[in-house]
Amino acid sequence: MIFNYKCLKYYLFISLISCNLNRDQDTIKNNQNSIMIPVFNQDSAYKNISDQVNFGPRVPGSEEHYKCKNYISKKLSNYCDTLILQDFEAVTFDNKILNSTNIIGSFSPNKAKRILLCAHWDTRPFADQDSINKNKPIIGANDGASGVGVLMEIARQFSILKPKIGVDIIFFDVEDYGQPDDSDLPRVDNSYCLGSQYWSNNPHKRNYFAKYGILLDMVGGEKAVFTQELASVEFAPKVLSKVWLTGIQLGFNDYFSFEKTGLIVDDHLYINNLSKGRVPTINIIEHDKKTKSKFYKHWHTHNDNIENIDRQTLKVVGQTLLHVIYNE
Ligand code: AHN
Ligand code: ZN
């Protein structure tokens, strides 16, 4: 074949175009069954987290909380088929009545076979695990914004290439207004997770059913390790295995650990208990062996900020979920 300069230029042009097309298409092929699986964009998830954080702390009842609700709702509604804002009044351990909202985006809302993906979008009103400014609200880059950021990027991918199954993405409100251990007020049970408790008692659709649910909580810490939390093991062992094995297949061995760890009172517990098996739900949450709480090292402190969010962890969780979902 004779190559002249013109021809070479043409060829380069074509290859550049096709390269760009591939990028825009943002899909990779799964070898075994040739399903197209989107490529999770960690920069897009990160940007969403930084946008949330830039509102300031998103404490229920605050102006920042209200502004962030509008931001999340608008973004999600651009991607999903149906958006529902589930308003309710939450009564906190310190007897405040808060106007609260679970933000629900549905994809293919009429499909019977569906899954639930969730995270909380509110942030904690105090920094009870910090040594200073304990009464000031935390910024919650990991505890709050990270799960929303990953799911918002997944929602964006759904808008480009619809998964076969139906999906509901729920951003729960008032997850993190729980009573601090050192509180002087009388002990109140179930003071965390008020949004997921409300939704579990009042699902957005009558007789709501999903094949399974996946909760993301603190999925942005550097080199995070996700262990197999007890309630996830007990209520949804198959889902847990599927997700963990998918993560391992993708080469994320450093992140997904098969170690079994203690029960965590989190949104998934209420979904499991109150939905009475209708939505077996796991929790993907960082487990840190080195901290006393076993939570993320900056948990409920002022260091839970954007500087401590790591894009690679967002990628690990996001790409694993996309593989799980598009294989359904
Ligand atoms: C408690 O702290 C009791 N449960 C953990 C749920 C949580 C709070 N996740 C993030 N912040
Ligand atoms: Zn928290």
mmCIF file of C-alpha atoms and ligand atoms in Angstrom:
data_model
loop_
_atom_site.group_PDB
_atom_site.id
_atom_site.type_symbol
_atom_site.label_atom_id
_atom_site.label_comp_id
_atom_site.label_asym_id
_atom_site.label_seq_id
_atom_site.Cartn_x
_atom_site.Cartn_y
_atom_site.Cartn_z
ATOM 1 C CA MET A 1 0.000 0.000 0.000
ATOM 2 C CA ILE A 2 1.349 3.381 -0.973
ATOM 3 C CA PHE A 3 1.070 5.987 1.710
ATOM 4 C CA ASN A 4 1.251 9.599 0.693
ATOM 5 C CA TYR A 5 1.122 12.438 3.155
ATOM 6 C CA LYS A 6 -2.481 13.287 2.371
ATOM 7 C CA CYS A 7 -3.562 9.732 2.978
ATOM 8 C CA LEU A 8 -1.722 9.563 6.280
ATOM 9 C CA LYS A 9 -3.354 12.766 7.389
ATOM 10 C CA TYR A 10 -6.756 11.366 6.498
ATOM 11 C CA TYR A 11 -6.052 8.182 8.425
ATOM 12 C CA LEU A 12 -4.970 10.102 11.516
ATOM 13 C CA PHE A 13 -8.073 12.200 11.289
ATOM 14 C CA ILE A 14 -10.247 9.117 11.147
ATOM 15 C CA SER A 15 -8.486 7.458 14.026
ATOM 16 C CA LEU A 16 -8.781 10.578 16.141
ATOM 17 C CA ILE A 17 -12.489 10.712 15.422
ATOM 18 C CA SER A 18 -13.030 7.099 16.282
ATOM 19 C CA CYS A 19 -10.996 7.499 19.434
ATOM 20 C CA ASN A 20 -13.229 10.396 20.451
ATOM 21 C CA LEU A 21 -16.308 8.427 19.595
ATOM 22 C CA ASN A 22 -15.167 5.650 21.828
ATOM 23 C CA ARG A 23 -14.657 8.103 24.630
ATOM 24 C CA ASP A 24 -18.057 9.707 24.172
ATOM 25 C CA GLN A 25 -19.682 6.372 24.030
ATOM 26 C CA ASP A 26 -18.042 5.632 27.342
ATOM 27 C CA THR A 27 -18.634 1.939 27.255
ATOM 28 C CA ILE A 28 -16.413 -1.067 27.539
ATOM 29 C CA LYS A 29 -17.147 -4.564 26.447
ATOM 30 C CA ASN A 30 -17.585 -7.333 28.928
ATOM 31 C CA ASN A 31 -15.733 -10.214 27.251
ATOM 32 C CA GLN A 32 -17.811 -13.140 28.426
ATOM 33 C CA ASN A 33 -21.222 -12.122 27.154
ATOM 34 C CA SER A 34 -20.477 -8.986 25.155
ATOM 35 C CA ILE A 35 -22.701 -6.660 27.167
ATOM 36 C CA MET A 36 -21.768 -3.016 27.009
ATOM 37 C CA ILE A 37 -20.802 -1.713 30.413
ATOM 38 C CA PRO A 38 -20.259 2.006 30.914
ATOM 39 C CA VAL A 39 -16.943 3.335 32.160
ATOM 40 C CA PHE A 40 -17.456 5.060 35.516
ATOM 41 C CA ASN A 41 -16.016 8.569 35.491
ATOM 42 C CA GLN A 42 -14.480 9.270 38.897
ATOM 43 C CA ASP A 43 -13.841 12.934 38.044
ATOM 44 C CA SER A 44 -17.529 13.437 37.451
ATOM 45 C CA ALA A 45 -18.360 11.791 40.799
ATOM 46 C CA TYR A 46 -15.684 13.893 42.510
ATOM 47 C CA LYS A 47 -17.052 17.110 41.002
ATOM 48 C CA ASN A 48 -20.503 16.231 42.327
ATOM 49 C CA ILE A 49 -19.062 15.710 45.809
ATOM 50 C CA SER A 50 -17.223 19.017 45.699
ATOM 51 C CA ASP A 51 -20.409 20.778 44.516
ATOM 52 C CA GLN A 52 -22.292 19.412 47.543
ATOM 53 C CA VAL A 53 -19.490 20.330 49.929
ATOM 54 C CA ASN A 54 -19.394 23.857 48.489
ATOM 55 C CA PHE A 55 -22.896 24.490 49.833
ATOM 56 C CA GLY A 56 -21.430 24.101 53.339
ATOM 57 C CA PRO A 57 -22.732 21.584 55.919
ATOM 58 C CA ARG A 58 -26.115 20.187 54.792
ATOM 59 C CA VAL A 59 -27.764 20.044 58.205
ATOM 60 C CA PRO A 60 -31.507 19.326 58.034
ATOM 61 C CA GLY A 61 -33.475 22.534 58.443
ATOM 62 C CA SER A 62 -30.639 24.795 57.271
ATOM 63 C CA GLU A 63 -30.484 27.036 54.206
ATOM 64 C CA GLU A 64 -27.524 25.012 52.885
ATOM 65 C CA HIS A 65 -29.543 21.813 53.204
ATOM 66 C CA TYR A 66 -32.383 23.391 51.238
ATOM 67 C CA LYS A 67 -30.061 24.640 48.484
ATOM 68 C CA CYS A 68 -28.359 21.283 48.197
ATOM 69 C CA LYS A 69 -31.728 19.527 47.988
ATOM 70 C CA ASN A 70 -32.546 21.646 44.939
ATOM 71 C CA TYR A 71 -29.146 20.938 43.413
ATOM 72 C CA ILE A 72 -29.404 17.166 43.869
ATOM 73 C CA SER A 73 -33.048 17.044 42.748
ATOM 74 C CA LYS A 74 -32.383 19.022 39.598
ATOM 75 C CA LYS A 75 -29.363 16.924 38.668
ATOM 76 C CA LEU A 76 -31.106 13.625 39.310
ATOM 77 C CA SER A 77 -34.231 14.703 37.421
ATOM 78 C CA ASN A 78 -32.075 15.398 34.354
ATOM 79 C CA TYR A 79 -31.041 11.738 34.319
ATOM 80 C CA CYS A 80 -33.986 9.696 35.618
ATOM 81 C CA ASP A 81 -37.472 8.966 34.230
ATOM 82 C CA THR A 82 -39.436 9.965 37.336
ATOM 83 C CA LEU A 83 -38.366 12.078 40.279
ATOM 84 C CA ILE A 84 -40.239 11.945 43.565
ATOM 85 C CA LEU A 85 -39.530 14.292 46.437
ATOM 86 C CA GLN A 86 -40.823 12.496 49.514
ATOM 87 C CA ASP A 87 -41.366 15.199 52.141
ATOM 88 C CA PHE A 88 -41.860 14.273 55.784
ATOM 89 C CA GLU A 89 -41.383 15.684 59.263
ATOM 90 C CA ALA A 90 -38.589 14.110 61.255
ATOM 91 C CA VAL A 91 -38.597 14.248 65.039
ATOM 92 C CA THR A 92 -35.037 14.226 66.347
ATOM 93 C CA PHE A 93 -33.623 12.898 69.637
ATOM 94 C CA ASP A 94 -33.533 16.498 70.899
ATOM 95 C CA ASN A 95 -37.205 16.981 69.954
ATOM 96 C CA LYS A 96 -36.732 19.188 66.949
ATOM 97 C CA ILE A 97 -39.261 18.809 64.167
ATOM 98 C CA LEU A 98 -37.442 19.059 60.857
ATOM 99 C CA ASN A 99 -38.807 19.443 57.346
ATOM 100 C CA SER A 100 -37.058 16.619 55.549
ATOM 101 C CA THR A 101 -37.001 15.136 52.070
ATOM 102 C CA ASN A 102 -36.030 11.775 50.615
ATOM 103 C CA ILE A 103 -35.020 12.320 46.989
ATOM 104 C CA ILE A 104 -36.061 9.420 44.745
ATOM 105 C CA GLY A 105 -35.120 8.983 41.081
ATOM 106 C CA SER A 106 -36.600 6.051 39.165
ATOM 107 C CA PHE A 107 -35.344 4.512 35.940
ATOM 108 C CA SER A 108 -37.877 2.389 34.010
ATOM 109 C CA PRO A 109 -40.389 2.813 36.861
ATOM 110 C CA ASN A 110 -42.811 0.253 35.420
ATOM 111 C CA LYS A 111 -40.392 -2.636 35.212
ATOM 112 C CA ALA A 112 -41.107 -5.298 37.817
ATOM 113 C CA LYS A 113 -37.526 -6.490 38.016
ATOM 114 C CA ARG A 114 -35.673 -3.696 39.777
ATOM 115 C CA ILE A 115 -32.982 -2.839 42.250
ATOM 116 C CA LEU A 116 -32.551 -0.077 44.797
ATOM 117 C CA LEU A 117 -29.397 2.027 45.183
ATOM 118 C CA CYS A 118 -29.166 4.437 48.091
ATOM 119 C CA ALA A 119 -27.060 6.815 50.170
ATOM 120 C CA HIS A 120 -27.791 9.641 52.593
ATOM 121 C CA TRP A 121 -27.489 13.246 51.478
ATOM 122 C CA ASP A 122 -27.747 15.129 54.814
ATOM 123 C CA THR A 123 -24.731 15.804 57.032
ATOM 124 C CA ARG A 124 -24.206 15.622 60.773
ATOM 125 C CA PRO A 125 -24.972 18.755 62.835
ATOM 126 C CA PHE A 126 -22.048 18.181 65.200
ATOM 127 C CA ALA A 127 -18.478 16.886 65.205
ATOM 128 C CA ASP A 128 -18.750 14.739 68.327
ATOM 129 C CA GLN A 129 -15.735 12.623 67.367
ATOM 130 C CA ASP A 130 -13.458 15.659 67.013
ATOM 131 C CA SER A 131 -11.383 17.218 69.789
ATOM 132 C CA ILE A 132 -12.278 20.783 68.818
ATOM 133 C CA ASN A 133 -15.421 22.575 67.688
ATOM 134 C CA LYS A 134 -17.522 19.568 68.655
ATOM 135 C CA ASN A 135 -20.714 21.600 68.416
ATOM 136 C CA LYS A 136 -20.093 22.818 64.899
ATOM 137 C CA PRO A 137 -21.504 20.847 61.936
ATOM 138 C CA ILE A 138 -19.164 18.739 59.818
ATOM 139 C CA ILE A 139 -18.724 19.261 56.082
ATOM 140 C CA GLY A 140 -19.361 15.553 55.391
ATOM 141 C CA ALA A 141 -17.433 15.047 52.160
ATOM 142 C CA ASN A 142 -17.204 11.307 52.810
ATOM 143 C CA ASP A 143 -20.060 10.899 55.312
ATOM 144 C CA GLY A 144 -22.860 12.052 53.060
ATOM 145 C CA ALA A 145 -21.559 13.505 49.821
ATOM 146 C CA SER A 146 -19.467 10.526 48.622
ATOM 147 C CA GLY A 147 -22.360 8.078 48.252
ATOM 148 C CA VAL A 148 -24.470 10.686 46.469
ATOM 149 C CA GLY A 149 -21.542 11.565 44.176
ATOM 150 C CA VAL A 150 -21.009 7.959 43.111
ATOM 151 C CA LEU A 151 -24.730 7.341 42.568
ATOM 152 C CA MET A 152 -25.163 10.595 40.646
ATOM 153 C CA GLU A 153 -22.438 9.488 38.229
ATOM 154 C CA ILE A 154 -24.188 6.130 37.913
ATOM 155 C CA ALA A 155 -27.447 7.995 37.189
ATOM 156 C CA ARG A 156 -25.645 9.949 34.452
ATOM 157 C CA GLN A 157 -24.463 6.690 32.929
ATOM 158 C CA PHE A 158 -28.023 5.318 33.036
ATOM 159 C CA SER A 159 -29.169 8.365 31.050
ATOM 160 C CA ILE A 160 -26.650 7.494 28.304
ATOM 161 C CA LEU A 161 -27.251 3.752 28.248
ATOM 162 C CA LYS A 162 -30.306 2.408 30.027
ATOM 163 C CA PRO A 163 -29.829 -0.795 32.020
ATOM 164 C CA LYS A 164 -32.178 -3.696 31.255
ATOM 165 C CA ILE A 165 -33.653 -3.750 34.753
ATOM 166 C CA GLY A 166 -35.458 -0.945 36.526
ATOM 167 C CA VAL A 167 -33.535 1.024 39.153
ATOM 168 C CA ASP A 168 -34.553 3.343 41.973
ATOM 169 C CA ILE A 169 -31.961 5.678 43.417
ATOM 170 C CA ILE A 170 -32.903 7.040 46.823
ATOM 171 C CA PHE A 171 -31.026 9.761 48.624
ATOM 172 C CA PHE A 172 -32.205 9.528 52.228
ATOM 173 C CA ASP A 173 -32.463 12.586 54.431
ATOM 174 C CA VAL A 174 -31.791 12.897 58.199
ATOM 175 C CA GLU A 175 -29.586 9.834 58.418
ATOM 176 C CA ASP A 176 -26.957 11.492 60.549
ATOM 177 C CA TYR A 177 -28.876 13.443 63.232
ATOM 178 C CA GLY A 178 -28.333 10.591 65.682
ATOM 179 C CA GLN A 179 -27.862 11.093 69.411
ATOM 180 C CA PRO A 180 -24.172 11.452 70.350
ATOM 181 C CA ASP A 181 -22.809 8.945 72.895
ATOM 182 C CA ASP A 182 -22.004 11.749 75.348
ATOM 183 C CA SER A 183 -25.456 13.360 75.102
ATOM 184 C CA ASP A 184 -27.040 14.368 78.442
ATOM 185 C CA LEU A 185 -30.564 13.874 77.128
ATOM 186 C CA PRO A 186 -32.466 10.684 77.874
ATOM 187 C CA ARG A 187 -31.436 7.863 75.546
ATOM 188 C CA VAL A 188 -33.542 7.710 72.403
ATOM 189 C CA ASP A 189 -33.566 4.517 70.339
ATOM 190 C CA ASN A 190 -33.337 4.614 66.553
ATOM 191 C CA SER A 191 -32.252 8.256 66.479
ATOM 192 C CA TYR A 192 -30.163 7.773 63.310
ATOM 193 C CA CYS A 193 -31.565 6.994 59.854
ATOM 194 C CA LEU A 194 -34.850 8.902 60.148
ATOM 195 C CA GLY A 195 -35.251 9.216 56.371
ATOM 196 C CA SER A 196 -34.804 5.523 55.667
ATOM 197 C CA GLN A 197 -37.101 4.656 58.575
ATOM 198 C CA TYR A 198 -39.758 6.902 57.101
ATOM 199 C CA TRP A 199 -39.350 5.457 53.600
ATOM 200 C CA SER A 200 -39.359 1.863 54.864
ATOM 201 C CA ASN A 201 -42.680 2.528 56.597
ATOM 202 C CA ASN A 202 -43.993 4.598 53.664
ATOM 203 C CA PRO A 203 -42.389 3.369 50.424
ATOM 204 C CA HIS A 204 -42.886 5.691 47.435
ATOM 205 C CA LYS A 205 -44.891 2.923 45.746
ATOM 206 C CA ARG A 206 -47.461 0.688 47.398
ATOM 207 C CA ASN A 207 -46.100 -2.844 47.907
ATOM 208 C CA TYR A 208 -42.691 -1.731 46.733
ATOM 209 C CA PHE A 209 -40.443 -4.640 45.872
ATOM 210 C CA ALA A 210 -36.856 -4.790 44.630
ATOM 211 C CA LYS A 211 -34.646 -7.780 43.918
ATOM 212 C CA TYR A 212 -32.079 -6.225 46.218
ATOM 213 C CA GLY A 213 -30.707 -2.968 47.559
ATOM 214 C CA ILE A 214 -27.215 -1.512 47.874
ATOM 215 C CA LEU A 215 -26.420 1.270 50.337
ATOM 216 C CA LEU A 216 -23.255 3.347 49.927
ATOM 217 C CA ASP A 217 -21.868 5.012 53.043
ATOM 218 C CA MET A 218 -18.411 6.597 53.227
ATOM 219 C CA VAL A 219 -17.114 5.347 49.897
ATOM 220 C CA GLY A 220 -14.514 8.045 49.231
ATOM 221 C CA GLY A 221 -11.695 7.492 51.736
ATOM 222 C CA GLU A 222 -8.184 6.817 50.464
ATOM 223 C CA LYS A 223 -7.393 3.082 50.294
ATOM 224 C CA ALA A 224 -10.720 2.240 51.933
ATOM 225 C CA VAL A 225 -11.382 -1.372 52.834
ATOM 226 C CA PHE A 226 -14.951 -2.665 52.544
ATOM 227 C CA THR A 227 -15.571 -5.651 54.781
ATOM 228 C CA GLN A 228 -18.670 -7.838 55.004
ATOM 229 C CA GLU A 229 -20.828 -6.151 57.628
ATOM 230 C CA LEU A 230 -23.030 -8.445 59.724
ATOM 231 C CA ALA A 231 -26.515 -7.178 58.774
ATOM 232 C CA SER A 232 -25.553 -7.382 55.088
ATOM 233 C CA VAL A 233 -24.316 -10.950 55.627
ATOM 234 C CA GLU A 234 -27.499 -11.960 57.433
ATOM 235 C CA PHE A 235 -30.113 -10.265 55.282
ATOM 236 C CA ALA A 236 -28.546 -10.353 51.819
ATOM 237 C CA PRO A 237 -25.676 -12.879 51.610
ATOM 238 C CA LYS A 238 -26.108 -13.538 47.871
ATOM 239 C CA VAL A 239 -26.071 -9.869 46.977
ATOM 240 C CA LEU A 240 -23.001 -9.377 49.116
ATOM 241 C CA SER A 241 -21.151 -12.237 47.401
ATOM 242 C CA LYS A 242 -22.138 -11.018 43.967
ATOM 243 C CA VAL A 243 -20.901 -7.495 44.581
ATOM 244 C CA TRP A 244 -17.684 -8.577 46.309
ATOM 245 C CA LEU A 245 -16.821 -11.157 43.630
ATOM 246 C CA THR A 246 -17.461 -8.580 40.915
ATOM 247 C CA GLY A 247 -15.096 -6.160 42.649
ATOM 248 C CA ILE A 248 -12.434 -8.869 42.889
ATOM 249 C CA GLN A 249 -12.906 -9.795 39.210
ATOM 250 C CA LEU A 250 -12.231 -6.183 38.315
ATOM 251 C CA GLY A 251 -8.952 -6.362 40.242
ATOM 252 C CA PHE A 252 -10.063 -4.391 43.294
ATOM 253 C CA ASN A 253 -8.706 -6.957 45.762
ATOM 254 C CA ASP A 254 -7.229 -4.303 48.029
ATOM 255 C CA TYR A 255 -10.646 -2.719 48.526
ATOM 256 C CA PHE A 256 -13.049 -5.655 48.877
ATOM 257 C CA SER A 257 -12.274 -7.846 51.883
ATOM 258 C CA PHE A 258 -14.158 -11.040 52.746
ATOM 259 C CA GLU A 259 -13.587 -10.435 56.451
ATOM 260 C CA LYS A 260 -16.857 -10.435 58.412
ATOM 261 C CA THR A 261 -17.308 -7.442 60.726
ATOM 262 C CA GLY A 262 -19.865 -6.269 63.281
ATOM 263 C CA LEU A 263 -23.379 -4.981 62.736
ATOM 264 C CA ILE A 264 -23.769 -1.325 61.807
ATOM 265 C CA VAL A 265 -26.948 0.583 62.501
ATOM 266 C CA ASP A 266 -27.379 2.259 59.159
ATOM 267 C CA ASP A 267 -30.083 2.802 56.523
ATOM 268 C CA HIS A 268 -29.841 -0.780 55.220
ATOM 269 C CA LEU A 269 -30.812 -2.166 58.646
ATOM 270 C CA TYR A 270 -34.153 -0.349 58.597
ATOM 271 C CA ILE A 271 -34.798 -1.278 54.974
ATOM 272 C CA ASN A 272 -34.120 -4.929 55.812
ATOM 273 C CA ASN A 273 -36.116 -4.987 59.020
ATOM 274 C CA LEU A 274 -39.062 -2.836 58.015
ATOM 275 C CA SER A 275 -39.445 -4.063 54.422
ATOM 276 C CA LYS A 276 -39.701 -7.600 55.809
ATOM 277 C CA GLY A 277 -37.470 -9.161 53.197
ATOM 278 C CA ARG A 278 -38.917 -7.251 50.266
ATOM 279 C CA VAL A 279 -35.615 -5.487 49.634
ATOM 280 C CA PRO A 280 -32.607 -7.462 50.915
ATOM 281 C CA THR A 281 -30.007 -4.726 51.265
ATOM 282 C CA ILE A 282 -26.245 -4.606 51.796
ATOM 283 C CA ASN A 283 -24.071 -1.768 53.030
ATOM 284 C CA ILE A 284 -20.817 -0.851 51.315
ATOM 285 C CA ILE A 285 -19.090 1.075 54.088
ATOM 286 C CA GLU A 286 -15.428 1.579 54.915
ATOM 287 C CA HIS A 287 -14.080 -0.477 57.809
ATOM 288 C CA ASP A 288 -10.878 0.827 59.369
ATOM 289 C CA LYS A 289 -9.162 -1.692 61.605
ATOM 290 C CA LYS A 290 -6.967 1.013 63.093
ATOM 291 C CA THR A 291 -9.622 3.321 64.538
ATOM 292 C CA LYS A 292 -11.454 2.712 67.779
ATOM 293 C CA SER A 293 -14.849 3.125 66.131
ATOM 294 C CA LYS A 294 -13.778 0.957 63.126
ATOM 295 C CA PHE A 295 -15.268 3.695 60.965
ATOM 296 C CA TYR A 296 -13.444 5.975 58.509
ATOM 297 C CA LYS A 297 -10.630 7.740 60.315
ATOM 298 C CA HIS A 298 -12.149 11.218 59.898
ATOM 299 C CA TRP A 299 -15.672 10.039 60.756
ATOM 300 C CA HIS A 300 -17.732 12.785 62.463
ATOM 301 C CA THR A 301 -14.777 15.178 62.566
ATOM 302 C CA HIS A 302 -13.945 18.388 60.718
ATOM 303 C CA ASN A 303 -11.339 16.494 58.710
ATOM 304 C CA ASP A 304 -14.084 14.767 56.764
ATOM 305 C CA ASN A 305 -13.447 17.250 53.956
ATOM 306 C CA ILE A 306 -12.862 17.265 50.204
ATOM 307 C CA GLU A 307 -9.062 17.002 50.595
ATOM 308 C CA ASN A 308 -9.564 13.533 52.032
ATOM 309 C CA ILE A 309 -11.667 12.232 49.143
ATOM 310 C CA ASP A 310 -9.807 9.861 46.854
ATOM 311 C CA ARG A 311 -10.930 9.445 43.253
ATOM 312 C CA GLN A 312 -9.659 5.863 42.996
ATOM 313 C CA THR A 313 -11.998 4.677 45.769
ATOM 314 C CA LEU A 314 -14.950 6.333 44.009
ATOM 315 C CA LYS A 315 -13.901 4.515 40.832
ATOM 316 C CA VAL A 316 -13.661 1.134 42.583
ATOM 317 C CA VAL A 317 -17.152 1.383 44.034
ATOM 318 C CA GLY A 318 -18.751 2.986 40.976
ATOM 319 C CA GLN A 319 -17.262 0.619 38.403
ATOM 320 C CA THR A 320 -18.128 -2.421 40.503
ATOM 321 C CA LEU A 321 -21.753 -1.284 40.780
ATOM 322 C CA LEU A 322 -21.992 -0.614 37.045
ATOM 323 C CA HIS A 323 -20.746 -4.142 36.339
ATOM 324 C CA VAL A 324 -23.243 -5.641 38.762
ATOM 325 C CA ILE A 325 -26.172 -3.635 37.349
ATOM 326 C CA TYR A 326 -25.479 -4.106 33.626
ATOM 327 C CA ASN A 327 -25.039 -7.843 34.176
ATOM 328 C CA GLU A 328 -28.602 -8.099 35.505
HETATM 329 C C1 AHN B 1 -23.930 4.919 64.056
HETATM 330 O O1 AHN B 1 -23.064 5.750 64.189
HETATM 331 C C2 AHN B 1 -24.773 4.458 65.159
HETATM 332 N N1 AHN B 1 -24.177 4.339 62.914
HETATM 333 C C3 AHN B 1 -23.434 4.629 61.732
HETATM 334 C C4 AHN B 1 -24.316 5.167 60.727
HETATM 335 C C5 AHN B 1 -23.642 6.297 60.129
HETATM 336 C C6 AHN B 1 -23.443 7.522 60.676
HETATM 337 N N2 AHN B 1 -23.119 6.297 58.945
HETATM 338 C C7 AHN B 1 -22.605 7.459 58.729
HETATM 339 N N3 AHN B 1 -22.769 8.225 59.768
HETATM 340 ZN ZN ZN B 2 -22.230 9.959 59.996
#
